[in-house]
């Protein structure tokens, strides 16, 4: 009868050990999935940054082209005003510019 009790204790112990092992495996699986999710998220950061940098570069290039075009128009307007014989100081006053800006205008005749 002592063998029966010992065997029942071993069976119960094995059952508890299996339950704990199953809990441990479930926790390990969950931790592995969470780690996978983390690495997927951090790996996507590089792609996000690269895409953003490409977008920024395209916007900056477009802004530079548009700014250059606007500066050309502004310089042409100044040159046209000067061609009409308007003094540089008057052009500066009319446009709200310091006189040195009228002199620096690339389209200003020299």
PDB file of N, CA and C in Angstrom:
ATOM      1  N   UNK A   1       0.796  -1.177   0.000  1.00  0.00           N
ATOM      2  CA  UNK A   1       0.000   0.000   0.000  1.00  0.00           C
ATOM      3  C   UNK A   1       0.848   1.253   0.000  1.00  0.00           C
ATOM      4  N   UNK A   2       2.052   1.129   0.542  1.00  0.00           N
ATOM      5  CA  UNK A   2       2.949   2.271   0.540  1.00  0.00           C
ATOM      6  C   UNK A   2       3.342   2.623  -0.881  1.00  0.00           C
ATOM      7  N   UNK A   3       3.456   1.607  -1.735  1.00  0.00           N
ATOM      8  CA  UNK A   3       3.810   1.866  -3.135  1.00  0.00           C
ATOM      9  C   UNK A   3       2.706   2.642  -3.848  1.00  0.00           C
ATOM     10  N   UNK A   4       1.484   2.388  -3.502  1.00  0.00           N
ATOM     11  CA  UNK A   4       0.368   3.060  -4.140  1.00  0.00           C
ATOM     12  C   UNK A   4       0.382   4.535  -3.775  1.00  0.00           C
ATOM     13  N   UNK A   5       0.618   4.840  -2.525  1.00  0.00           N
ATOM     14  CA  UNK A   5       0.629   6.230  -2.101  1.00  0.00           C
ATOM     15  C   UNK A   5       1.799   6.975  -2.741  1.00  0.00           C
ATOM     16  N   UNK A   6       2.949   6.316  -2.769  1.00  0.00           N
ATOM     17  CA  UNK A   6       4.116   6.954  -3.373  1.00  0.00           C
ATOM     18  C   UNK A   6       3.875   7.205  -4.851  1.00  0.00           C
ATOM     19  N   UNK A   7       3.268   6.256  -5.532  1.00  0.00           N
ATOM     20  CA  UNK A   7       2.969   6.387  -6.941  1.00  0.00           C
ATOM     21  C   UNK A   7       1.950   7.505  -7.169  1.00  0.00           C
ATOM     22  N   UNK A   8       0.959   7.621  -6.313  1.00  0.00           N
ATOM     23  CA  UNK A   8      -0.050   8.675  -6.441  1.00  0.00           C
ATOM     24  C   UNK A   8       0.599  10.039  -6.236  1.00  0.00           C
ATOM     25  N   UNK A   9       1.541  10.121  -5.295  1.00  0.00           N
ATOM     26  CA  UNK A   9       2.244  11.387  -5.059  1.00  0.00           C
ATOM     27  C   UNK A   9       3.089  11.762  -6.279  1.00  0.00           C
ATOM     28  N   UNK A  10       3.746  10.768  -6.855  1.00  0.00           N
ATOM     29  CA  UNK A  10       4.561  11.037  -8.040  1.00  0.00           C
ATOM     30  C   UNK A  10       3.691  11.499  -9.209  1.00  0.00           C
ATOM     31  N   UNK A  11       2.544  10.868  -9.352  1.00  0.00           N
ATOM     32  CA  UNK A  11       1.634  11.246 -10.425  1.00  0.00           C
ATOM     33  C   UNK A  11       1.143  12.677 -10.221  1.00  0.00           C
ATOM     34  N   UNK A  12       0.783  13.015  -9.004  1.00  0.00           N
ATOM     35  CA  UNK A  12       0.316  14.368  -8.699  1.00  0.00           C
ATOM     36  C   UNK A  12       1.456  15.370  -8.924  1.00  0.00           C
ATOM     37  N   UNK A  13       2.651  15.004  -8.522  1.00  0.00           N
ATOM     38  CA  UNK A  13       3.810  15.890  -8.704  1.00  0.00           C
ATOM     39  C   UNK A  13       4.095  16.108 -10.190  1.00  0.00           C
ATOM     40  N   UNK A  14       4.041  15.041 -10.942  1.00  0.00           N
ATOM     41  CA  UNK A  14       4.247  15.170 -12.388  1.00  0.00           C
ATOM     42  C   UNK A  14       3.183  16.056 -13.025  1.00  0.00           C
ATOM     43  N   UNK A  15       1.949  15.895 -12.565  1.00  0.00           N
ATOM     44  CA  UNK A  15       0.856  16.697 -13.083  1.00  0.00           C
ATOM     45  C   UNK A  15       1.100  18.182 -12.788  1.00  0.00           C
ATOM     46  N   UNK A  16       1.508  18.488 -11.563  1.00  0.00           N
ATOM     47  CA  UNK A  16       1.809  19.887 -11.216  1.00  0.00           C
ATOM     48  C   UNK A  16       3.006  20.394 -12.020  1.00  0.00           C
ATOM     49  N   UNK A  17       3.997  19.553 -12.196  1.00  0.00           N
ATOM     50  CA  UNK A  17       5.181  19.941 -12.970  1.00  0.00           C
ATOM     51  C   UNK A  17       4.806  20.230 -14.420  1.00  0.00           C
ATOM     52  N   UNK A  18       3.932  19.406 -14.977  1.00  0.00           N
ATOM     53  CA  UNK A  18       3.485  19.642 -16.357  1.00  0.00           C
ATOM     54  C   UNK A  18       2.697  20.947 -16.465  1.00  0.00           C
ATOM     55  N   UNK A  19       1.841  21.220 -15.478  1.00  0.00           N
ATOM     56  CA  UNK A  19       1.083  22.476 -15.476  1.00  0.00           C
ATOM     57  C   UNK A  19       2.021  23.677 -15.431  1.00  0.00           C
ATOM     58  N   UNK A  20       3.012  23.601 -14.553  1.00  0.00           N
ATOM     59  CA  UNK A  20       3.964  24.703 -14.432  1.00  0.00           C
ATOM     60  C   UNK A  20       4.771  24.852 -15.720  1.00  0.00           C
ATOM     61  N   UNK A  21       5.154  23.715 -16.302  1.00  0.00           N
ATOM     62  CA  UNK A  21       5.904  23.764 -17.558  1.00  0.00           C
ATOM     63  C   UNK A  21       5.042  24.360 -18.669  1.00  0.00           C
ATOM     64  N   UNK A  22       3.775  24.011 -18.691  1.00  0.00           N
ATOM     65  CA  UNK A  22       2.861  24.564 -19.701  1.00  0.00           C
ATOM     66  C   UNK A  22       2.707  26.068 -19.497  1.00  0.00           C
ATOM     67  N   UNK A  23       2.574  26.494 -18.238  1.00  0.00           N
ATOM     68  CA  UNK A  23       2.490  27.929 -17.952  1.00  0.00           C
ATOM     69  C   UNK A  23       3.781  28.636 -18.403  1.00  0.00           C
ATOM     70  N   UNK A  24       4.909  28.003 -18.122  1.00  0.00           N
ATOM     71  CA  UNK A  24       6.200  28.585 -18.501  1.00  0.00           C
ATOM     72  C   UNK A  24       6.305  28.699 -20.021  1.00  0.00           C
ATOM     73  N   UNK A  25       5.910  27.619 -20.738  1.00  0.00           N
ATOM     74  CA  UNK A  25       5.957  27.649 -22.204  1.00  0.00           C
ATOM     75  C   UNK A  25       5.025  28.714 -22.759  1.00  0.00           C
ATOM     76  N   UNK A  26       3.835  28.858 -22.180  1.00  0.00           N
ATOM     77  CA  UNK A  26       2.890  29.881 -22.643  1.00  0.00           C
ATOM     78  C   UNK A  26       3.477  31.272 -22.428  1.00  0.00           C
ATOM     79  N   UNK A  27       4.102  31.469 -21.278  1.00  0.00           N
ATOM     80  CA  UNK A  27       4.727  32.757 -20.997  1.00  0.00           C
ATOM     81  C   UNK A  27       5.887  33.008 -21.959  1.00  0.00           C
ATOM     82  N   UNK A  28       6.689  31.979 -22.223  1.00  0.00           N
ATOM     83  CA  UNK A  28       7.804  32.109 -23.168  1.00  0.00           C
ATOM     84  C   UNK A  28       7.306  32.427 -24.571  1.00  0.00           C
ATOM     85  N   UNK A  29       6.230  31.764 -24.993  1.00  0.00           N
ATOM     86  CA  UNK A  29       5.649  32.050 -26.305  1.00  0.00           C
ATOM     87  C   UNK A  29       5.176  33.497 -26.384  1.00  0.00           C
ATOM     88  N   UNK A  30       4.532  33.969 -25.324  1.00  0.00           N
ATOM     89  CA  UNK A  30       4.050  35.351 -25.289  1.00  0.00           C
ATOM     90  C   UNK A  30       5.233  36.325 -25.333  1.00  0.00           C
ATOM     91  N   UNK A  31       6.288  36.042 -24.552  1.00  0.00           N
ATOM     92  CA  UNK A  31       7.476  36.897 -24.556  1.00  0.00           C
ATOM     93  C   UNK A  31       8.142  36.903 -25.925  1.00  0.00           C
ATOM     94  N   UNK A  32       8.191  35.745 -26.566  1.00  0.00           N
ATOM     95  CA  UNK A  32       8.780  35.670 -27.901  1.00  0.00           C
ATOM     96  C   UNK A  32       7.967  36.490 -28.897  1.00  0.00           C
ATOM     97  N   UNK A  33       6.643  36.405 -28.816  1.00  0.00           N
ATOM     98  CA  UNK A  33       5.788  37.171 -29.719  1.00  0.00           C
ATOM     99  C   UNK A  33       5.948  38.668 -29.463  1.00  0.00           C
ATOM    100  N   UNK A  34       6.027  39.062 -28.203  1.00  0.00           N
ATOM    101  CA  UNK A  34       6.224  40.473 -27.874  1.00  0.00           C
ATOM    102  C   UNK A  34       7.579  40.971 -28.393  1.00  0.00           C
ATOM    103  N   UNK A  35       8.610  40.158 -28.251  1.00  0.00           N
ATOM    104  CA  UNK A  35       9.929  40.533 -28.763  1.00  0.00           C
ATOM    105  C   UNK A  35       9.893  40.654 -30.289  1.00  0.00           C
ATOM    106  N   UNK A  36       9.174  39.748 -30.942  1.00  0.00           N
ATOM    107  CA  UNK A  36       9.022  39.823 -32.399  1.00  0.00           C
ATOM    108  C   UNK A  36       8.323  41.113 -32.795  1.00  0.00           C
ATOM    109  N   UNK A  37       7.250  41.456 -32.094  1.00  0.00           N
ATOM    110  CA  UNK A  37       6.529  42.704 -32.372  1.00  0.00           C
ATOM    111  C   UNK A  37       7.446  43.914 -32.190  1.00  0.00           C
ATOM    112  N   UNK A  38       8.273  43.862 -31.145  1.00  0.00           N
ATOM    113  CA  UNK A  38       9.210  44.960 -30.886  1.00  0.00           C
ATOM    114  C   UNK A  38      10.185  45.119 -32.054  1.00  0.00           C
ATOM    115  N   UNK A  39      10.778  44.011 -32.492  1.00  0.00           N
ATOM    116  CA  UNK A  39      11.762  44.094 -33.570  1.00  0.00           C
ATOM    117  C   UNK A  39      11.136  44.526 -34.896  1.00  0.00           C
ATOM    118  N   UNK A  40       9.926  44.087 -35.152  1.00  0.00           N
ATOM    119  CA  UNK A  40       9.223  44.526 -36.364  1.00  0.00           C
ATOM    120  C   UNK A  40       9.016  46.042 -36.306  1.00  0.00           C
ATOM    121  N   UNK A  41       8.595  46.542 -35.143  1.00  0.00           N
ATOM    122  CA  UNK A  41       8.348  47.980 -34.995  1.00  0.00           C
ATOM    123  C   UNK A  41       9.633  48.782 -35.149  1.00  0.00           C
ATOM    124  N   UNK A  42      10.709  48.352 -34.500  1.00  0.00           N
ATOM    125  CA  UNK A  42      11.957  49.117 -34.584  1.00  0.00           C
ATOM    126  C   UNK A  42      12.591  49.017 -35.965  1.00  0.00           C
ATOM    127  N   UNK A  43      12.420  47.886 -36.630  1.00  0.00           N
ATOM    128  CA  UNK A  43      12.952  47.760 -37.993  1.00  0.00           C
ATOM    129  C   UNK A  43      12.217  48.689 -38.951  1.00  0.00           C
ATOM    130  N   UNK A  44      10.949  48.937 -38.698  1.00  0.00           N
ATOM    131  CA  UNK A  44      10.188  49.820 -39.583  1.00  0.00           C
ATOM    132  C   UNK A  44      10.586  51.281 -39.389  1.00  0.00           C
ATOM    133  N   UNK A  45      11.212  51.605 -38.264  1.00  0.00           N
ATOM    134  CA  UNK A  45      11.645  52.989 -38.021  1.00  0.00           C
ATOM    135  C   UNK A  45      12.622  53.459 -39.092  1.00  0.00           C
ATOM    136  N   UNK A  46      13.537  52.614 -39.494  1.00  0.00           N
ATOM    137  CA  UNK A  46      14.506  52.989 -40.530  1.00  0.00           C
ATOM    138  C   UNK A  46      13.800  53.344 -41.837  1.00  0.00           C
ATOM    139  N   UNK A  47      12.792  52.547 -42.194  1.00  0.00           N
ATOM    140  CA  UNK A  47      12.038  52.818 -43.417  1.00  0.00           C
ATOM    141  C   UNK A  47      11.268  54.134 -43.306  1.00  0.00           C
ATOM    142  N   UNK A  48      10.686  54.367 -42.140  1.00  0.00           N
ATOM    143  CA  UNK A  48       9.924  55.603 -41.932  1.00  0.00           C
ATOM    144  C   UNK A  48      10.834  56.812 -42.052  1.00  0.00           C
ATOM    145  N   UNK A  49      12.001  56.740 -41.420  1.00  0.00           N
ATOM    146  CA  UNK A  49      12.944  57.864 -41.459  1.00  0.00           C
ATOM    147  C   UNK A  49      13.450  58.083 -42.886  1.00  0.00           C
ATOM    148  N   UNK A  50      13.773  57.015 -43.589  1.00  0.00           N
ATOM    149  CA  UNK A  50      14.268  57.139 -44.963  1.00  0.00           C
ATOM    150  C   UNK A  50      13.205  57.767 -45.872  1.00  0.00           C
ATOM    151  N   UNK A  51      11.966  57.338 -45.719  1.00  0.00           N
ATOM    152  CA  UNK A  51      10.884  57.909 -46.516  1.00  0.00           C
ATOM    153  C   UNK A  51      10.693  59.387 -46.192  1.00  0.00           C
ATOM    154  N   UNK A  52      10.736  59.720 -44.908  1.00  0.00           N
ATOM    155  CA  UNK A  52      10.572  61.122 -44.503  1.00  0.00           C
ATOM    156  C   UNK A  52      11.704  61.978 -45.051  1.00  0.00           C
ATOM    157  N   UNK A  53      12.932  61.469 -45.002  1.00  0.00           N
ATOM    158  CA  UNK A  53      14.074  62.237 -45.521  1.00  0.00           C
ATOM    159  C   UNK A  53      13.956  62.446 -47.029  1.00  0.00           C
ATOM    160  N   UNK A  54      13.486  61.455 -47.741  1.00  0.00           N
ATOM    161  CA  UNK A  54      13.288  61.607 -49.186  1.00  0.00           C
ATOM    162  C   UNK A  54      12.208  62.654 -49.469  1.00  0.00           C
ATOM    163  N   UNK A  55      11.124  62.612 -48.683  1.00  0.00           N
ATOM    164  CA  UNK A  55      10.064  63.613 -48.844  1.00  0.00           C
ATOM    165  C   UNK A  55      10.579  65.014 -48.544  1.00  0.00           C
ATOM    166  N   UNK A  56      11.353  65.137 -47.477  1.00  0.00           N
ATOM    167  CA  UNK A  56      11.915  66.438 -47.102  1.00  0.00           C
ATOM    168  C   UNK A  56      12.825  66.968 -48.199  1.00  0.00           C
ATOM    169  N   UNK A  57      13.670  66.104 -48.744  1.00  0.00           N
ATOM    170  CA  UNK A  57      14.577  66.524 -49.813  1.00  0.00           C
ATOM    171  C   UNK A  57      13.799  66.995 -51.039  1.00  0.00           C
ATOM    172  N   UNK A  58      12.732  66.287 -51.378  1.00  0.00           N
ATOM    173  CA  UNK A  58      11.915  66.684 -52.533  1.00  0.00           C
ATOM    174  C   UNK A  58      11.234  68.028 -52.280  1.00  0.00           C
ATOM    175  N   UNK A  59      10.730  68.229 -51.073  1.00  0.00           N
ATOM    176  CA  UNK A  59      10.078  69.502 -50.730  1.00  0.00           C
ATOM    177  C   UNK A  59      11.090  70.639 -50.764  1.00  0.00           C
ATOM    178  N   UNK A  60      12.282  70.395 -50.219  1.00  0.00           N
ATOM    179  CA  UNK A  60      13.311  71.439 -50.227  1.00  0.00           C
ATOM    180  C   UNK A  60      13.725  71.799 -51.652  1.00  0.00           C
ATOM    181  N   UNK A  61      13.862  70.805 -52.496  1.00  0.00           N
ATOM    182  CA  UNK A  61      14.236  71.067 -53.888  1.00  0.00           C
ATOM    183  C   UNK A  61      13.154  71.888 -54.595  1.00  0.00           C
ATOM    184  N   UNK A  62      11.891  71.512 -54.368  1.00  0.00           N
ATOM    185  CA  UNK A  62      10.789  72.261 -54.967  1.00  0.00           C
ATOM    186  C   UNK A  62      10.754  73.695 -54.432  1.00  0.00           C
ATOM    187  N   UNK A  63      10.987  73.865 -53.141  1.00  0.00           N
ATOM    188  CA  UNK A  63      10.985  75.201 -52.536  1.00  0.00           C
ATOM    189  C   UNK A  63      12.127  76.052 -53.081  1.00  0.00           C
ATOM    190  N   UNK A  64      13.286  75.439 -53.283  1.00  0.00           N
ATOM    191  CA  UNK A  64      14.418  76.180 -53.847  1.00  0.00           C
ATOM    192  C   UNK A  64      14.111  76.661 -55.265  1.00  0.00           C
ATOM    193  N   UNK A  65      13.505  75.811 -56.061  1.00  0.00           N
ATOM    194  CA  UNK A  65      13.146  76.202 -57.430  1.00  0.00           C
ATOM    195  C   UNK A  65      12.115  77.329 -57.421  1.00  0.00           C
ATOM    196  N   UNK A  66      11.106  77.194 -56.568  1.00  0.00           N
ATOM    197  CA  UNK A  66      10.078  78.224 -56.490  1.00  0.00           C
ATOM    198  C   UNK A  66      10.658  79.534 -55.953  1.00  0.00           C
ATOM    199  N   UNK A  67      11.548  79.450 -54.977  1.00  0.00           N
ATOM    200  CA  UNK A  67      12.185  80.647 -54.427  1.00  0.00           C
ATOM    201  C   UNK A  67      13.050  81.331 -55.469  1.00  0.00           C
ATOM    202  N   UNK A  68      13.784  80.543 -56.234  1.00  0.00           N
ATOM    203  CA  UNK A  68      14.628  81.121 -57.282  1.00  0.00           C
ATOM    204  C   UNK A  68      13.769  81.838 -58.317  1.00  0.00           C
ATOM    205  N   UNK A  69      12.651  81.233 -58.668  1.00  0.00           N
ATOM    206  CA  UNK A  69      11.743  81.862 -59.636  1.00  0.00           C
ATOM    207  C   UNK A  69      11.179  83.165 -59.070  1.00  0.00           C
ATOM    208  N   UNK A  70      10.795  83.169 -57.810  1.00  0.00           N
ATOM    209  CA  UNK A  70      10.244  84.380 -57.197  1.00  0.00           C
ATOM    210  C   UNK A  70      11.302  85.470 -57.090  1.00  0.00           C
ATOM    211  N   UNK A  71      12.545  85.085 -56.761  1.00  0.00           N
ATOM    212  CA  UNK A  71      13.635  86.076 -56.696  1.00  0.00           C
ATOM    213  C   UNK A  71      13.906  86.679 -58.074  1.00  0.00           C
ATOM    214  N   UNK A  72      13.823  85.854 -59.108  1.00  0.00           N
ATOM    215  CA  UNK A  72      14.033  86.344 -60.466  1.00  0.00           C
ATOM    216  C   UNK A  72      12.958  87.358 -60.846  1.00  0.00           C
ATOM    217  N   UNK A  73      11.713  87.057 -60.510  1.00  0.00           N
ATOM    218  CA  UNK A  73      10.614  87.992 -60.802  1.00  0.00           C
ATOM    219  C   UNK A  73      10.828  89.284 -60.027  1.00  0.00           C
ATOM    220  N   UNK A  74      11.186  89.180 -58.743  1.00  0.00           N
ATOM    221  CA  UNK A  74      11.405  90.377 -57.923  1.00  0.00           C
ATOM    222  C   UNK A  74      12.543  91.225 -58.485  1.00  0.00           C
ATOM    223  N   UNK A  75      13.621  90.581 -58.893  1.00  0.00           N
ATOM    224  CA  UNK A  75      14.759  91.314 -59.463  1.00  0.00           C
ATOM    225  C   UNK A  75      14.371  91.972 -60.780  1.00  0.00           C
ATOM    226  N   UNK A  76      13.559  91.302 -61.566  1.00  0.00           N
ATOM    227  CA  UNK A  76      13.103  91.866 -62.836  1.00  0.00           C
ATOM    228  C   UNK A  76      12.227  93.098 -62.596  1.00  0.00           C
ATOM    229  N   UNK A  77      11.394  93.036 -61.577  1.00  0.00           N
ATOM    230  CA  UNK A  77      10.552  94.192 -61.239  1.00  0.00           C
ATOM    231  C   UNK A  77      11.426  95.377 -60.838  1.00  0.00           C
ATOM    232  N   UNK A  78      12.415  95.130 -60.009  1.00  0.00           N
ATOM    233  CA  UNK A  78      13.326  96.213 -59.596  1.00  0.00           C
ATOM    234  C   UNK A  78      14.033  96.796 -60.811  1.00  0.00           C
ATOM    235  N   UNK A  79      14.523  95.913 -61.674  1.00  0.00           N
ATOM    236  CA  UNK A  79      15.226  96.371 -62.877  1.00  0.00           C
ATOM    237  C   UNK A  79      14.294  97.204 -63.756  1.00  0.00           C
ATOM    238  N   UNK A  80      13.034  96.763 -63.872  1.00  0.00           N
ATOM    239  CA  UNK A  80      12.068  97.515 -64.689  1.00  0.00           C
ATOM    240  C   UNK A  80      11.813  98.892 -64.091  1.00  0.00           C
ATOM    241  N   UNK A  81      11.710  98.967 -62.792  1.00  0.00           N
ATOM    242  CA  UNK A  81      11.497 100.262 -62.137  1.00  0.00           C
ATOM    243  C   UNK A  81      12.697 101.185 -62.360  1.00  0.00           C
ATOM    244  N   UNK A  82      13.894 100.609 -62.286  1.00  0.00           N
ATOM    245  CA  UNK A  82      15.102 101.411 -62.500  1.00  0.00           C
ATOM    246  C   UNK A  82      15.230 101.847 -63.956  1.00  0.00           C
ATOM    247  N   UNK A  83      14.805 100.987 -64.872  1.00  0.00           N
ATOM    248  CA  UNK A  83      14.858 101.322 -66.301  1.00  0.00           C
ATOM    249  C   UNK A  83      13.934 102.494 -66.638  1.00  0.00           C
ATOM    250  N   UNK A  84      12.900 102.684 -65.829  1.00  0.00           N
ATOM    251  CA  UNK A  84      11.996 103.812 -66.034  1.00  0.00           C
ATOM    252  C   UNK A  84      12.610 105.116 -65.515  1.00  0.00           C
ATOM    253  N   UNK A  85      13.823 105.013 -65.016  1.00  0.00           N
ATOM    254  CA  UNK A  85      14.513 106.201 -64.536  1.00  0.00           C
ATOM    255  C   UNK A  85      14.208 106.533 -63.088  1.00  0.00           C
ATOM    256  N   UNK A  86      13.590 105.639 -62.394  1.00  0.00           N
ATOM    257  CA  UNK A  86      13.272 105.870 -60.992  1.00  0.00           C
ATOM    258  C   UNK A  86      14.551 105.751 -60.166  1.00  0.00           C
ATOM    259  N   UNK A  87      14.816 106.705 -59.310  1.00  0.00           N
ATOM    260  CA  UNK A  87      16.020 106.615 -58.478  1.00  0.00           C
ATOM    261  C   UNK A  87      15.955 105.391 -57.551  1.00  0.00           C
ATOM    262  N   UNK A  88      17.123 104.838 -57.238  1.00  0.00           N
ATOM    263  CA  UNK A  88      17.195 103.647 -56.387  1.00  0.00           C
ATOM    264  C   UNK A  88      16.553 103.891 -55.032  1.00  0.00           C
ATOM    265  N   UNK A  89      16.726 105.070 -54.486  1.00  0.00           N
ATOM    266  CA  UNK A  89      16.139 105.359 -53.171  1.00  0.00           C
ATOM    267  C   UNK A  89      14.612 105.327 -53.240  1.00  0.00           C
ATOM    268  N   UNK A  90      14.034 105.815 -54.352  1.00  0.00           N
ATOM    269  CA  UNK A  90      12.582 105.794 -54.488  1.00  0.00           C
ATOM    270  C   UNK A  90      12.070 104.365 -54.670  1.00  0.00           C
ATOM    271  N   UNK A  91      12.808 103.574 -55.453  1.00  0.00           N
ATOM    272  CA  UNK A  91      12.433 102.160 -55.635  1.00  0.00           C
ATOM    273  C   UNK A  91      12.452 101.469 -54.272  1.00  0.00           C
ATOM    274  N   UNK A  92      13.491 101.730 -53.501  1.00  0.00           N
ATOM    275  CA  UNK A  92      13.602 101.119 -52.175  1.00  0.00           C
ATOM    276  C   UNK A  92      12.420 101.535 -51.298  1.00  0.00           C
ATOM    277  N   UNK A  93      12.062 102.836 -51.322  1.00  0.00           N
ATOM    278  CA  UNK A  93      10.936 103.317 -50.522  1.00  0.00           C
ATOM    279  C   UNK A  93       9.629 102.665 -50.963  1.00  0.00           C
ATOM    280  N   UNK A  94       9.411 102.588 -52.264  1.00  0.00           N
ATOM    281  CA  UNK A  94       8.160 102.017 -52.785  1.00  0.00           C
ATOM    282  C   UNK A  94       8.011 100.542 -52.413  1.00  0.00           C
ATOM    283  N   UNK A  95       9.121  99.843 -52.380  1.00  0.00           N
ATOM    284  CA  UNK A  95       9.069  98.393 -52.124  1.00  0.00           C
ATOM    285  C   UNK A  95       9.307  98.055 -50.658  1.00  0.00           C
ATOM    286  N   UNK A  96       9.617  99.075 -49.861  1.00  0.00           N
ATOM    287  CA  UNK A  96       9.865  98.815 -48.441  1.00  0.00           C
ATOM    288  C   UNK A  96      11.159  98.070 -48.200  1.00  0.00           C
ATOM    289  N   UNK A  97      12.132  98.335 -49.071  1.00  0.00           N
ATOM    290  CA  UNK A  97      13.434  97.675 -48.965  1.00  0.00           C
ATOM    291  C   UNK A  97      14.483  98.671 -48.508  1.00  0.00           C
ATOM    292  N   UNK A  98      15.531  98.182 -47.876  1.00  0.00           N
ATOM    293  CA  UNK A  98      16.660  99.072 -47.627  1.00  0.00           C
ATOM    294  C   UNK A  98      17.341  99.362 -48.975  1.00  0.00           C
ATOM    295  N   UNK A  99      17.888 100.564 -49.149  1.00  0.00           N
ATOM    296  CA  UNK A  99      18.510 100.903 -50.441  1.00  0.00           C
ATOM    297  C   UNK A  99      19.589  99.916 -50.884  1.00  0.00           C
ATOM    298  N   UNK A 100      20.296  99.326 -49.935  1.00  0.00           N
ATOM    299  CA  UNK A 100      21.352  98.365 -50.324  1.00  0.00           C
ATOM    300  C   UNK A 100      20.787  97.135 -51.026  1.00  0.00           C
ATOM    301  N   UNK A 101      19.530  96.780 -50.719  1.00  0.00           N
ATOM    302  CA  UNK A 101      18.895  95.628 -51.389  1.00  0.00           C
ATOM    303  C   UNK A 101      18.611  95.944 -52.852  1.00  0.00           C
ATOM    304  N   UNK A 102      18.296  97.176 -53.156  1.00  0.00           N
ATOM    305  CA  UNK A 102      18.049  97.572 -54.546  1.00  0.00           C
ATOM    306  C   UNK A 102      19.365  97.526 -55.304  1.00  0.00           C
ATOM    307  N   UNK A 103      20.441  97.916 -54.666  1.00  0.00           N
ATOM    308  CA  UNK A 103      21.751  97.890 -55.313  1.00  0.00           C
ATOM    309  C   UNK A 103      22.251  96.466 -55.544  1.00  0.00           C
ATOM    310  N   UNK A 104      21.863  95.562 -54.659  1.00  0.00           N
ATOM    311  CA  UNK A 104      22.317  94.160 -54.754  1.00  0.00           C
ATOM    312  C   UNK A 104      21.515  93.354 -55.752  1.00  0.00           C
ATOM    313  N   UNK A 105      20.409  93.847 -56.171  1.00  0.00           N
ATOM    314  CA  UNK A 105      19.541  93.093 -57.058  1.00  0.00           C
ATOM    315  C   UNK A 105      20.328  92.613 -58.277  1.00  0.00           C
ATOM    316  N   UNK A 106      20.287  91.303 -58.569  1.00  0.00           N
ATOM    317  CA  UNK A 106      21.082  90.752 -59.673  1.00  0.00           C
ATOM    318  C   UNK A 106      20.704  91.345 -61.023  1.00  0.00           C
ATOM    319  N   UNK A 107      19.471  91.795 -61.173  1.00  0.00           N
ATOM    320  CA  UNK A 107      19.048  92.326 -62.464  1.00  0.00           C
ATOM    321  C   UNK A 107      19.300  93.825 -62.569  1.00  0.00           C
ATOM    322  N   UNK A 108      19.858  94.424 -61.522  1.00  0.00           N
ATOM    323  CA  UNK A 108      20.125  95.868 -61.537  1.00  0.00           C
ATOM    324  C   UNK A 108      21.245  96.160 -62.519  1.00  0.00           C
ATOM    325  N   UNK A 109      21.025  97.084 -63.465  1.00  0.00           N
ATOM    326  CA  UNK A 109      22.084  97.442 -64.411  1.00  0.00           C
ATOM    327  C   UNK A 109      23.224  98.126 -63.666  1.00  0.00           C
ATOM    328  N   UNK A 110      24.444  97.871 -64.091  1.00  0.00           N
ATOM    329  CA  UNK A 110      25.616  98.468 -63.431  1.00  0.00           C
ATOM    330  C   UNK A 110      26.344  99.377 -64.344  1.00  0.00           C
TER     331      UNK A 110
END
